[in-house]
mmCIF file of C-alpha atoms in Angstrom:
data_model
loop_
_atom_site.group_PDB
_atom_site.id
_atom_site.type_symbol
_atom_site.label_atom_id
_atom_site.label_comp_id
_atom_site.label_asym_id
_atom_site.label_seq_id
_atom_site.Cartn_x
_atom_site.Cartn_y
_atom_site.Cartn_z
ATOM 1 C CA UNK A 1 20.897 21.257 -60.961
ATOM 2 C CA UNK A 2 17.898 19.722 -60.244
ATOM 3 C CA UNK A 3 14.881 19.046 -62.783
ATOM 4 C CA UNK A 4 11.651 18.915 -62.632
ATOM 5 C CA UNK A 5 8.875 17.567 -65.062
ATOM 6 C CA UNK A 6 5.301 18.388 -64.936
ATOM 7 C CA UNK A 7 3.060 17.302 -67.376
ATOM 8 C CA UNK A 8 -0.905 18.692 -67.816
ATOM 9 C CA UNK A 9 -2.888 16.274 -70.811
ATOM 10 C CA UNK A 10 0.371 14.972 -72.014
ATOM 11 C CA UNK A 11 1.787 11.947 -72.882
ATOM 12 C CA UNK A 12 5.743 12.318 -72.971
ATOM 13 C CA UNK A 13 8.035 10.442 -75.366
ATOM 14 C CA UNK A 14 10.404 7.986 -74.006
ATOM 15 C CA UNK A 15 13.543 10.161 -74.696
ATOM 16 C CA UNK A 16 12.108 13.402 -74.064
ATOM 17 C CA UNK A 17 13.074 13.588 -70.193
ATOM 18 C CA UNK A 18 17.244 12.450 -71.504
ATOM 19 C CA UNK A 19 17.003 14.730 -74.425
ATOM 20 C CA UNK A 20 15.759 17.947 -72.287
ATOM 21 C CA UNK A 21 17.805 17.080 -69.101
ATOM 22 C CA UNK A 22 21.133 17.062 -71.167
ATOM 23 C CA UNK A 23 20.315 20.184 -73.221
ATOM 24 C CA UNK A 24 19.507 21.980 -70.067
ATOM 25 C CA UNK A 25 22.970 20.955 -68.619
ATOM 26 C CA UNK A 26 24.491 22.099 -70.919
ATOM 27 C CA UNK A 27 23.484 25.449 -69.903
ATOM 28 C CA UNK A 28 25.482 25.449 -66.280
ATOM 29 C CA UNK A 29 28.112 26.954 -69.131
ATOM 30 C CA UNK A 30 27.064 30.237 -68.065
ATOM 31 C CA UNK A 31 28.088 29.663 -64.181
ATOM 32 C CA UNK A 32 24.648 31.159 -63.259
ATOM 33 C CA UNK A 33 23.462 29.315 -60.098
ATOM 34 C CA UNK A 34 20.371 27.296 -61.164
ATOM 35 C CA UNK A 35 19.199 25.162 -57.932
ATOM 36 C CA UNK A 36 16.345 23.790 -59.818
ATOM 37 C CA UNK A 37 14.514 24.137 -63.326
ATOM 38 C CA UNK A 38 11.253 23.001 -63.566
ATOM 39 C CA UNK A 39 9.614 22.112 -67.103
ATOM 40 C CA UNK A 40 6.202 21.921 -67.738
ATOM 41 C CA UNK A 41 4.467 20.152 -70.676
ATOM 42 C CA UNK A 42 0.415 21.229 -71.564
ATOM 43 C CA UNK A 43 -1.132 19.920 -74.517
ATOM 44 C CA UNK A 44 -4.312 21.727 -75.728
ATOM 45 C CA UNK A 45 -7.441 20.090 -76.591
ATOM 46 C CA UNK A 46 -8.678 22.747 -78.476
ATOM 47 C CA UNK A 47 -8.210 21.926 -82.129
ATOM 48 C CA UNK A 48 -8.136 25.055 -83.395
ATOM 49 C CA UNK A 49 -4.787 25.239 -81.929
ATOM 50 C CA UNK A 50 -3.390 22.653 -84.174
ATOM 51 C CA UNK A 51 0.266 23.617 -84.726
ATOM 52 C CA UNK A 52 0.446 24.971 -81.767
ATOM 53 C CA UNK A 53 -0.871 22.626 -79.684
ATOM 54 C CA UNK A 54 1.879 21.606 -77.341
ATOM 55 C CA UNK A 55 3.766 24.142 -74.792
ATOM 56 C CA UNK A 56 6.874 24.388 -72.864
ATOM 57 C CA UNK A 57 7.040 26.299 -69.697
ATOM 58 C CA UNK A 58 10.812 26.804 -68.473
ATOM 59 C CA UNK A 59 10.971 28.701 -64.765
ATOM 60 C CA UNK A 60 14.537 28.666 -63.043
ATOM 61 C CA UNK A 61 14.263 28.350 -58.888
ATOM 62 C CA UNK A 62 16.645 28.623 -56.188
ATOM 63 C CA UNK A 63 19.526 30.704 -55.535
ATOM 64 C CA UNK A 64 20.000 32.603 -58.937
ATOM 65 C CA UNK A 65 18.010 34.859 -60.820
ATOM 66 C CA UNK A 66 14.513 33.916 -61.800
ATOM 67 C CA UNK A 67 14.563 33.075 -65.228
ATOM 68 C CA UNK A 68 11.346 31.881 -67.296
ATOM 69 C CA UNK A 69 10.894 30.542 -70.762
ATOM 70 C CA UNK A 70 7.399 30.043 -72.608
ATOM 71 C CA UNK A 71 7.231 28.243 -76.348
ATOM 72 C CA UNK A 72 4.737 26.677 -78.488
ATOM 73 C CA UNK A 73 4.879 24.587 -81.295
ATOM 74 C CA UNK A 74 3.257 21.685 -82.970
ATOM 75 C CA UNK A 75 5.421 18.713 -80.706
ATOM 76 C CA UNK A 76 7.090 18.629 -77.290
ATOM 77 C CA UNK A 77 10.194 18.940 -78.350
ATOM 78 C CA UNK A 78 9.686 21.807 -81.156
ATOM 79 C CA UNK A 79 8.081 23.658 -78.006
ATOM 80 C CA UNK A 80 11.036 22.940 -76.000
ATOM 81 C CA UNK A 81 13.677 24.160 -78.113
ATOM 82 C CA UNK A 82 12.453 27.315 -78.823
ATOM 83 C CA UNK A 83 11.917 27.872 -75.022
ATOM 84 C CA UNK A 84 15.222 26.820 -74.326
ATOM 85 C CA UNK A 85 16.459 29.056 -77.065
ATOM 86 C CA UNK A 86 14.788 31.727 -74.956
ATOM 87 C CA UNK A 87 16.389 30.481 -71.700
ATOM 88 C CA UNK A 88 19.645 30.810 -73.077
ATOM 89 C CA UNK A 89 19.325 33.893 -74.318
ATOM 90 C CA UNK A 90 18.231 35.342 -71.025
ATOM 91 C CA UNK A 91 20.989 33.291 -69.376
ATOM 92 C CA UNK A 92 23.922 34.929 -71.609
ATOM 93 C CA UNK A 93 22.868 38.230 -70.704
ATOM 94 C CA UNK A 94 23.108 37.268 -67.247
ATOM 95 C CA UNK A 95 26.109 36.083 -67.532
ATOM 96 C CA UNK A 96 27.556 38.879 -70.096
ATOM 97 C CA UNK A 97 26.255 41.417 -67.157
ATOM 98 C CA UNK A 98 27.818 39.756 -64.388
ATOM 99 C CA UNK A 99 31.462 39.720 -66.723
ATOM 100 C CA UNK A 100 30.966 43.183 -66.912
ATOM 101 C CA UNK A 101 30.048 43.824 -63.316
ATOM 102 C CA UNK A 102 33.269 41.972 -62.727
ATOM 103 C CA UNK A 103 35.603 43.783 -64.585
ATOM 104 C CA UNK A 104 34.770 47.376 -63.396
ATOM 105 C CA UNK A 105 35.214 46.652 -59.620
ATOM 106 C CA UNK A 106 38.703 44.857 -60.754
ATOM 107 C CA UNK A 107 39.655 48.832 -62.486
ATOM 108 C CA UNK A 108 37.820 50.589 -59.621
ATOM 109 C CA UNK A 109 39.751 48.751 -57.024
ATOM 110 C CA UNK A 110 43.358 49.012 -58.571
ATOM 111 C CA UNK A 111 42.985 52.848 -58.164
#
């Protein structure tokens, strides 16, 4: 799985591209094909915005189903773990579906 970072007004921590890549690897668990996840970082200037200032935007390309995160939060990585909360989420019911897609054409072919 490839991944991309894009960043709009940001400024990224140092650890923030190891810390997201390995969390999102962690999600090939779910043996839906992911060719390519792209994350992209905005930070608003708008004060107003204040704790939720920073956002995450998590879109899945390729191959697989098109699956797309959005979270905002008051740091990067607040913002990224509740979009990749999201992600997972959508990626486990993917996966849950195709398991039961699965296991009715195994009974509907032994007949």
């Amino acid at each position: 799985m490839q991944i991309l970072f894009q960043t709009r007004n940001a400024n990224l921590a140092e650890d923030f591209k190891d810390i997201t890549s390995e969390k999102l690897k962690s999600l090939l668990r779910f043996n839906v094909p992911l060719d390519r996840v792209e994350v992209e970082i905005t930070h608003e200037q708008n004060p107003k915005l204040g704790k939720q200032s920073h956002k995450v935007v998590l879109t899945s390309k390729g191959s697989g189903p098109l699956v797309r995160a959005e979270a905002m939060d008051f740091n990067d990585l607040a913002a990224f773990d509740l979009a990749v909360k999201s992600f997972e989420l959508q990626l486990r019911k993917i996966h849950e579906k195709s398991k039961k897609d699965r296991k009715s054409t195994r009974l509907n072919s032994s007949h």
